[in-house]
Tab-separated table of C-alpha atoms and ligand atoms in Angstrom:
chain	number	residue	atom	x	y	z
A	1	MET	CA	119.623	63.696	98.386
A	2	SER	CA	120.295	59.665	100.664
A	3	ILE	CA	116.716	57.447	100.207
A	4	TRP	CA	117.060	57.990	103.683
A	5	ASP	CA	116.756	61.992	103.951
A	6	LYS	CA	114.067	61.084	100.925
A	7	LEU	CA	112.344	58.415	102.676
A	8	PHE	CA	112.202	61.180	105.731
A	9	GLY	CA	111.349	64.745	104.191
A	10	GLY	CA	114.394	65.523	105.732
A	11	SER	CA	118.534	66.221	104.809
A	12	ASN	CA	121.115	68.210	107.300
A	13	ASN	CA	122.319	70.809	104.568
A	14	ARG	CA	120.409	73.507	103.569
A	15	SER	CA	117.103	73.548	101.789
A	16	SER	CA	116.701	74.905	98.653
A	17	LYS	CA	113.985	76.594	100.480
A	18	GLN	CA	116.917	78.940	102.409
A	19	ILE	CA	118.625	78.978	99.811
A	20	ALA	CA	116.178	81.398	98.077
A	21	HIS	CA	114.721	82.983	101.475
A	22	ASP	CA	118.433	83.998	101.915
A	23	ARG	CA	118.948	85.026	98.035
A	24	LEU	CA	115.617	87.432	98.153
A	25	LYS	CA	116.316	89.182	101.429
A	26	VAL	CA	119.760	90.078	100.049
A	27	VAL	CA	118.263	90.652	95.926
A	28	LEU	CA	115.313	92.840	97.618
A	29	ILE	CA	117.794	94.898	99.683
A	30	HIS	CA	119.905	96.147	96.333
A	31	ASP	CA	116.023	96.593	94.085
A	32	ARG	CA	114.639	98.445	97.293
A	33	ALA	CA	117.660	100.739	97.889
A	34	ASN	CA	116.770	102.283	94.560
A	35	VAL	CA	115.853	104.802	96.132
A	36	SER	CA	114.340	107.876	94.315
A	37	PRO	CA	116.742	111.174	94.050
A	38	GLU	CA	113.778	112.788	95.578
A	39	VAL	CA	114.186	111.214	98.671
A	40	MET	CA	117.119	111.033	98.606
A	41	ASN	CA	117.157	114.762	98.956
A	42	HIS	CA	114.990	114.465	101.135
A	43	ILE	CA	116.976	113.047	102.954
A	44	LYS	CA	120.180	114.681	102.670
A	45	ASN	CA	118.447	118.077	104.103
A	46	ASP	CA	117.530	115.792	107.034
A	47	ILE	CA	120.843	115.321	107.792
A	48	ILE	CA	121.690	118.474	106.797
A	49	GLU	CA	119.278	119.925	110.014
A	50	VAL	CA	120.043	117.774	112.273
A	51	ILE	CA	124.153	117.710	112.139
A	52	SER	CA	123.755	121.681	112.142
A	53	HIS	CA	121.959	121.621	115.714
A	54	TYR	CA	125.495	120.564	116.770
A	55	MET	CA	128.563	121.353	113.219
A	56	ASP	CA	128.708	124.286	110.997
A	57	ILE	CA	128.979	122.219	107.983
A	58	ASP	CA	129.504	122.931	103.798
A	59	LYS	CA	126.572	122.069	103.041
A	60	ASN	CA	126.947	122.322	99.134
A	61	ALA	CA	130.252	120.030	99.480
A	62	MET	CA	127.795	117.419	101.167
A	63	GLU	CA	127.583	114.545	99.276
A	64	ILE	CA	125.000	111.366	100.525
A	65	ALA	CA	124.845	108.000	98.263
A	66	LEU	CA	123.977	104.492	98.823
A	67	GLU	CA	126.669	102.015	98.117
A	68	ASN	CA	126.185	98.483	97.283
A	69	ASP	CA	128.228	95.637	98.277
A	70	ALA	CA	127.780	91.955	97.676
A	71	ASP	CA	125.416	91.174	100.199
A	72	SER	CA	124.527	94.396	101.391
A	73	VAL	CA	123.905	98.234	101.275
A	74	ALA	CA	124.870	100.802	103.136
A	75	LEU	CA	124.019	104.667	103.317
A	76	VAL	CA	127.224	106.286	102.413
A	77	ALA	CA	127.711	111.045	104.211
A	78	ASN	CA	130.293	112.575	103.014
A	79	ILE	CA	129.959	116.024	105.103
A	80	PRO	CA	133.130	118.742	105.390
A	81	VAL	CA	133.628	120.503	108.776
A	82	ASN	CA	133.831	124.201	109.116
A	83	ASN	CA	133.254	124.877	112.726
A	84	MET	CA	132.110	122.850	115.697
A	85	ARG	CA	129.687	125.645	117.443
A	86	HIS	CA	129.848	125.952	121.280
A	87	ASP	CA	127.061	125.131	122.941
A	88	ALA	CA	126.549	121.634	120.900
A	89	GLY	CA	127.780	119.923	123.781
A	90	ARG	CA	124.462	122.492	125.533
A	91	ARG	CA	121.692	120.628	123.552
A	92	ARG	CA	119.538	117.921	124.813
B	1	MET	CA	79.271	99.729	100.319
B	2	SER	CA	81.163	98.603	97.106
B	3	GLU	CA	84.519	97.736	97.321
B	4	VAL	CA	87.093	97.513	94.172
B	5	ILE	CA	90.053	95.619	94.703
B	6	VAL	CA	92.420	95.181	91.593
B	7	ILE	CA	94.658	91.564	91.082
B	8	THR	CA	98.054	92.648	89.946
B	9	SER	CA	101.486	90.763	90.063
B	10	GLY	CA	103.783	91.807	88.236
B	11	LYS	CA	105.324	88.838	86.831
B	12	GLY	CA	103.338	87.680	84.161
B	13	GLY	CA	101.657	83.732	84.216
B	14	VAL	CA	101.632	83.858	88.002
B	15	GLY	CA	97.495	83.224	88.396
B	16	LYS	CA	96.059	86.390	88.038
B	17	SER	CA	93.695	86.376	85.993
B	18	THR	CA	92.884	82.731	87.853
B	19	THR	CA	92.349	84.210	90.864
B	20	THR	CA	89.776	86.719	89.320
B	21	ALA	CA	87.666	84.173	88.132
B	22	SER	CA	87.480	82.050	91.095
B	23	LEU	CA	86.939	85.384	93.330
B	24	GLY	CA	84.323	86.930	91.356
B	25	VAL	CA	82.405	83.075	91.003
B	26	GLY	CA	82.855	82.848	95.303
B	27	LEU	CA	81.792	85.763	95.982
B	28	ALA	CA	79.070	86.003	93.347
B	29	MET	CA	77.808	82.455	95.045
B	30	ARG	CA	77.861	84.698	98.682
B	31	GLY	CA	74.833	86.593	97.195
B	32	LYS	CA	76.801	89.780	96.617
B	33	LYS	CA	76.457	91.683	92.900
B	34	VAL	CA	79.827	91.264	91.140
B	35	ALA	CA	81.887	92.839	88.311
B	36	LEU	CA	84.869	92.154	86.713
B	37	ILE	CA	86.620	94.107	85.140
B	38	ASP	CA	89.470	93.302	82.152
B	39	THR	CA	92.807	95.461	81.600
B	40	ASP	CA	94.361	93.322	79.803
B	41	THR	CA	93.794	94.741	76.360
B	42	GLY	CA	95.459	92.737	73.544
B	43	LEU	CA	95.350	89.400	75.349
B	44	ARG	CA	92.299	88.927	76.712
B	45	ASN	CA	91.420	85.758	79.203
B	46	LEU	CA	88.474	86.668	81.355
B	47	ASP	CA	86.184	85.955	78.628
B	48	ILE	CA	87.840	82.111	78.417
B	49	LEU	CA	88.377	81.243	81.803
B	50	LEU	CA	84.849	82.506	82.242
B	51	GLY	CA	83.389	80.528	79.463
B	52	LEU	CA	82.003	83.902	77.749
B	53	GLU	CA	83.996	84.424	75.085
B	54	ARG	CA	81.188	83.844	72.250
B	55	ARG	CA	79.166	86.847	74.073
B	56	ILE	CA	80.460	90.035	74.025
B	57	VAL	CA	80.037	92.621	72.158
B	58	TYR	CA	81.380	95.858	73.443
B	59	THR	CA	84.568	96.451	75.265
B	60	LEU	CA	85.752	98.578	78.053
B	61	VAL	CA	87.770	100.146	75.072
B	62	ASP	CA	84.014	101.299	73.644
B	63	VAL	CA	83.138	102.011	77.906
B	64	ALA	CA	86.074	104.131	78.590
B	65	GLN	CA	85.581	106.382	74.813
B	66	LYS	CA	81.901	106.606	75.851
B	67	ARG	CA	80.750	105.212	72.719
B	68	VAL	CA	78.295	103.052	75.339
B	69	ASN	CA	77.694	102.811	78.521
B	70	TYR	CA	79.080	100.507	80.901
B	71	GLY	CA	75.260	98.699	80.429
B	72	GLN	CA	76.044	97.733	77.049
B	73	ALA	CA	79.414	96.180	77.916
B	74	LEU	CA	78.624	93.519	81.064
B	75	VAL	CA	78.126	90.494	79.728
B	76	ARG	CA	75.931	88.946	82.193
B	77	HIS	CA	77.276	85.182	83.755
B	78	LYS	CA	75.311	82.204	82.644
B	79	LYS	CA	75.143	80.640	86.132
B	80	TYR	CA	74.881	83.735	88.417
B	81	SER	CA	72.671	85.937	87.294
B	82	ASN	CA	74.652	88.884	89.402
B	83	LEU	CA	77.940	88.468	88.599
B	84	PHE	CA	78.927	90.288	85.249
B	85	LEU	CA	81.536	90.600	83.252
B	86	LEU	CA	82.950	94.064	81.130
B	87	PRO	CA	85.716	92.272	78.962
B	88	THR	CA	88.695	94.420	76.921
B	89	SER	CA	89.408	94.484	73.539
B	90	GLN	CA	91.469	92.191	72.201
B	91	VAL	CA	92.750	94.033	69.235
B	92	ALA	CA	92.874	97.327	71.178
B	93	ASP	CA	96.682	98.309	73.085
B	94	LYS	CA	97.005	99.410	76.201
B	95	THR	CA	97.381	102.693	75.135
B	96	ALA	CA	93.235	102.349	74.270
B	97	ILE	CA	92.551	103.173	77.427
B	98	GLU	CA	93.738	106.325	80.288
B	99	PRO	CA	94.485	105.749	83.936
B	100	GLU	CA	91.979	108.506	83.955
B	101	GLN	CA	88.906	106.921	81.982
B	102	MET	CA	89.271	104.035	83.993
B	103	LYS	CA	88.764	105.797	87.548
B	104	GLN	CA	86.155	107.297	86.400
B	105	LEU	CA	84.715	104.747	85.589
B	106	VAL	CA	84.862	102.921	88.750
B	107	ASP	CA	83.708	105.675	90.691
B	108	THR	CA	80.373	105.491	88.649
B	109	MET	CA	80.122	101.284	88.563
B	110	ARG	CA	81.020	101.250	92.223
B	111	HIS	CA	77.037	102.427	93.120
B	112	GLU	CA	75.590	98.868	91.305
B	113	PHE	CA	78.112	96.645	92.558
B	114	ASP	CA	79.184	95.304	95.762
B	115	PHE	CA	82.326	94.438	94.825
B	116	ILE	CA	84.371	94.908	91.740
B	117	LEU	CA	87.180	93.163	90.063
B	118	ILE	CA	90.187	94.395	87.923
B	119	ASP	CA	92.140	91.826	86.237
B	120	CYS	CA	95.467	93.449	85.868
B	121	PRO	CA	97.892	92.947	83.048
B	122	ALA	CA	101.412	91.813	83.992
B	123	GLY	CA	104.085	94.469	83.789
B	124	ILE	CA	104.215	98.130	85.157
B	125	GLU	CA	103.809	100.187	82.241
B	126	GLN	CA	100.246	102.285	81.210
B	127	GLY	CA	98.424	98.815	81.638
B	128	PHE	CA	98.988	98.210	85.092
B	129	GLN	CA	98.475	102.331	86.168
B	130	THR	CA	94.761	102.219	84.770
B	131	ALA	CA	93.861	98.660	86.332
B	132	VAL	CA	94.998	99.872	89.926
B	133	ILE	CA	94.170	103.897	90.000
B	134	GLY	CA	90.385	103.190	90.518
B	135	ALA	CA	91.318	100.533	93.128
B	136	ASP	CA	90.167	100.403	97.072
B	137	TRP	CA	92.459	98.269	97.530
B	138	ALA	CA	94.948	95.099	95.879
B	139	VAL	CA	95.422	91.902	96.151
B	140	VAL	CA	99.138	90.730	95.120
B	141	VAL	CA	99.188	86.791	93.034
B	142	THR	CA	102.836	85.537	93.378
B	143	ILE	CA	104.538	82.477	92.955
B	144	PRO	CA	106.892	80.458	95.381
B	145	GLU	CA	109.574	81.222	93.096
B	146	VAL	CA	112.478	83.834	93.667
B	147	SER	CA	112.090	85.807	90.614
B	148	ALA	CA	108.876	86.225	91.095
B	149	VAL	CA	108.542	88.031	94.218
B	150	ARG	CA	111.203	90.115	93.505
B	151	ASP	CA	108.915	91.368	90.514
B	152	ALA	CA	105.475	91.155	93.761
B	153	ASP	CA	108.411	93.836	95.637
B	154	LYS	CA	109.002	95.887	92.753
B	155	ILE	CA	105.105	96.033	93.339
B	156	ILE	CA	104.559	96.653	95.772
B	157	GLY	CA	106.817	99.617	96.027
B	158	ARG	CA	103.917	100.871	93.426
B	159	LEU	CA	101.301	100.397	95.459
B	160	GLN	CA	102.403	101.469	98.030
B	161	ALA	CA	103.939	105.043	96.534
B	162	VAL	CA	100.169	105.840	96.229
B	163	ASN	CA	99.143	104.488	98.957
B	164	LYS	CA	96.788	101.691	98.341
B	165	ASP	CA	96.329	98.639	101.488
B	166	ILE	CA	97.841	95.328	99.863
B	167	LYS	CA	97.246	91.774	100.802
B	168	LEU	CA	98.739	88.810	99.466
B	169	ILE	CA	98.218	85.217	97.819
B	170	VAL	CA	100.854	82.791	97.035
B	171	ASN	CA	99.324	80.540	93.760
B	172	ARG	CA	100.876	77.139	92.893
B	173	ILE	CA	102.115	76.181	95.956
B	174	ASP	CA	103.438	72.263	96.057
B	175	PRO	CA	102.317	70.748	99.512
B	176	GLN	CA	105.111	67.885	99.089
B	177	MET	CA	108.034	70.237	97.834
B	178	VAL	CA	107.765	72.999	100.800
B	179	LYS	CA	107.161	69.783	102.843
B	180	ALA	CA	110.870	68.865	101.128
B	181	GLY	CA	112.497	72.159	101.206
B	182	THR	CA	113.082	72.451	97.973
B	183	MET	CA	110.478	75.230	97.519
B	184	LEU	CA	109.214	78.111	99.506
B	185	ASP	CA	106.002	78.759	101.464
B	186	MET	CA	103.895	81.515	102.632
B	187	THR	CA	105.797	81.552	105.866
B	188	SER	CA	108.983	82.124	104.885
B	189	ILE	CA	107.223	84.783	101.401
B	190	ASP	CA	105.607	86.348	104.748
B	191	ASP	CA	108.624	87.364	106.149
B	192	ILE	CA	110.422	88.114	102.664
B	193	LEU	CA	107.164	91.058	101.650
B	194	SER	CA	105.884	91.593	105.004
B	195	LEU	CA	102.598	91.613	104.457
B	196	PRO	CA	99.116	89.913	105.387
B	197	CYS	CA	97.798	86.761	103.284
B	198	ILE	CA	94.529	86.000	102.395
B	199	GLY	CA	95.741	83.033	100.117
B	200	GLN	CA	97.723	79.421	99.398
B	201	ILE	CA	96.659	77.855	96.547
B	202	PRO	CA	97.888	75.041	96.046
B	203	ASP	CA	99.159	73.789	92.845
B	204	ASP	CA	96.749	71.775	90.767
B	205	ARG	CA	95.805	69.887	87.568
B	206	GLU	CA	92.416	70.411	88.088
B	207	VAL	CA	92.774	74.319	87.865
B	208	ILE	CA	93.685	73.566	83.895
B	209	ASN	CA	90.530	70.814	83.329
B	210	ALA	CA	88.480	73.434	84.594
B	211	SER	CA	88.891	76.105	82.015
B	212	ASN	CA	89.854	74.018	79.598
B	213	GLN	CA	85.730	73.663	80.163
B	214	GLY	CA	85.258	77.511	81.088
B	215	ILE	CA	84.806	76.883	84.992
B	216	PRO	CA	85.799	78.760	87.150
B	217	ILE	CA	88.144	76.020	89.852
B	218	ILE	CA	86.089	77.785	92.671
B	219	GLU	CA	83.001	75.596	91.543
B	220	TRP	CA	84.442	72.613	92.204
B	221	ASN	CA	84.519	72.354	95.735
B	222	ASN	CA	86.315	68.970	95.993
B	223	THR	CA	89.595	70.425	94.806
B	224	ALA	CA	92.078	71.057	96.910
B	225	ALA	CA	92.333	74.604	94.754
B	226	GLY	CA	89.044	75.479	94.990
B	227	ARG	CA	88.731	75.283	98.611
B	228	ALA	CA	91.922	77.085	99.029
B	229	TYR	CA	90.035	80.552	97.305
B	230	ASP	CA	86.845	79.447	98.887
B	231	ASP	CA	89.242	80.208	102.267
B	232	VAL	CA	90.058	83.620	100.218
B	233	VAL	CA	86.615	84.559	99.612
B	234	GLY	CA	85.057	84.297	102.801
B	235	ARG	CA	88.521	86.031	104.127
B	236	ILE	CA	87.833	89.427	102.166
B	237	CYS	CA	84.101	88.984	103.348
B	238	GLY	CA	85.255	89.597	106.763
B	239	GLU	CA	85.322	85.427	108.127
B	240	ASP	CA	88.438	84.226	110.464
B	241	ILE	CA	89.161	81.560	108.317
B	242	PRO	CA	92.433	79.976	109.717
B	243	PHE	CA	95.144	79.092	106.933
B	244	LYS	CA	94.624	74.416	107.180
B	245	PRO	CA	97.611	72.816	106.917
B	246	PHE	CA	98.138	71.099	103.000
B	247	GLU	CA	97.325	66.926	102.731
B	248	THR	CA	100.480	66.115	102.029
B	249	GLU	CA	101.534	62.321	100.483
B	250	GLY	CA	101.993	59.857	103.511
B	251	PHE	CA	105.502	57.821	103.738
B	252	PHE	CA	104.131	54.815	101.888
B	253	ALA	CA	103.630	57.254	99.130
B	254	ARG	CA	107.015	58.540	99.362
B	255	LEU	CA	108.062	54.880	100.132
B	256	LYS	CA	107.275	54.087	96.114
B	257	HIS	CA	108.156	57.338	95.191
B	258	VAL	CA	111.412	56.158	96.332
B	259	PHE	CA	111.512	52.742	94.955
B	260	GLY	CA	109.713	53.718	92.079
B	261	HIS	CA	111.962	55.404	89.959
C	1	LIG	N1	96.894	77.224	91.177
C	1	LIG	C1	97.429	76.784	90.197
C	1	LIG	N2	97.737	74.939	89.707
C	1	LIG	C2	97.955	74.721	88.288
C	1	LIG	N3	98.312	75.843	87.714
C	1	LIG	C3	97.451	77.079	87.789
C	1	LIG	C4	96.868	77.448	88.743
C	1	LIG	N4	96.730	78.353	89.380
C	1	LIG	C5	97.076	79.217	88.014
C	1	LIG	N5	97.829	78.003	86.476
C	1	LIG	C6	97.652	78.010	85.205
C	1	LIG	O1	98.545	78.609	85.497
C	1	LIG	C7	98.832	79.363	83.790
C	1	LIG	C8	98.599	81.124	84.267
C	1	LIG	O2	97.601	81.488	84.318
C	1	LIG	P1	97.191	82.776	84.630
C	1	LIG	O3	96.537	83.370	83.259
C	1	LIG	O4	95.921	83.326	85.353
C	1	LIG	O5	98.262	83.776	85.188
C	1	LIG	P2	97.948	85.488	84.603
C	1	LIG	O6	98.819	86.153	85.945
C	1	LIG	O7	96.505	86.057	84.258
C	1	LIG	O8	99.112	85.094	83.851
C	1	LIG	P3	99.350	87.362	82.588
C	1	LIG	O9	99.858	87.208	83.278
C	1	LIG	O10	99.657	86.506	81.534
C	1	LIG	O11	97.852	88.103	82.454
C	1	LIG	C9	97.560	79.122	83.879
C	1	LIG	O12	98.186	78.365	82.075
C	1	LIG	C10	96.835	78.733	84.695
C	1	LIG	O13	96.020	76.899	84.242
C	2	LIG	MG1	95.564	87.177	82.455
């Protein structure tokens, strides 16, 4: 910090407060993403229910998982489709 | 109506016991009948912070295991006659008390007290379960550091899983560092944890000075931390107390810092 920053209490660079804030946000996304297997199962069943309105899917081969990379978390689903439903377009 | 509040944090050493002692005294000063329960079995501290360490006869472990009634183990505060401590054992360990025993005890004590404050040990093991089970809501204490806020978030997840309401206290804030942008402030912690905050306690050397003498800092209403705790007590009692900005040193004091070293 320059003497000027010290006197007036400011700095143009990203403050360590801001850095702490940003690091925390990312860490907590990862921590919170450690969802229990039961919750993952609920999510899976809910997805099956919704998708089944439109498509005939292979429930047993379906996989869902949370995938982390450096600064984000994604819910990734792999859902094999056996058949489209004829009436899919008529819902809603 | 009685209220049972657990004071918890996840990370150790952030000020749970200091907070429990001051909130207890503050509620007692407002005429409430208060019991403080130390659940940090094996590492008890609340007796020291309240200046009651030489009056302990029985402990929470004796009560939980039904050797004595809770009334026999309660230690009355020397100055505030409506404030009581239920100390824990310094020799037993956390497995000596089952969560279910604690729940039963708290539900019995509710009939006698306006407030029961439970001082939780650090960590997320059985001691945490025991401390939390009987509480109506929780105070989560944290300090403005990445590691402490992260641990607080973990505890918050556990508390929400058992449907406890949670309020936050941010302890050991250094107003000058916040002003200089080198410390997280209450707003940024609020933003991350998204919980209502009921206290912002400044870092204050007088806390140690007071605890040396077995005096909870809230008794010293000329100290910054003491006044901040008094505001928390008011908020717990339902008063609408705005958050005051901290006093930081002025321009000339900063000049002195710059040229002083
Ligand atoms: N606002 C404050 N300003 C300065 N010092 C403080 C403040 N709050 C707490 N302390 C100091 O921090 C230390 C830890 O406090 P305390 O024992 O209350 O924490 P704790 O969370 O109960 O710890 P543990 O996890 O070991 O039970 C003590 O030395 C205490 O005096
Ligand atoms: Mg403690």
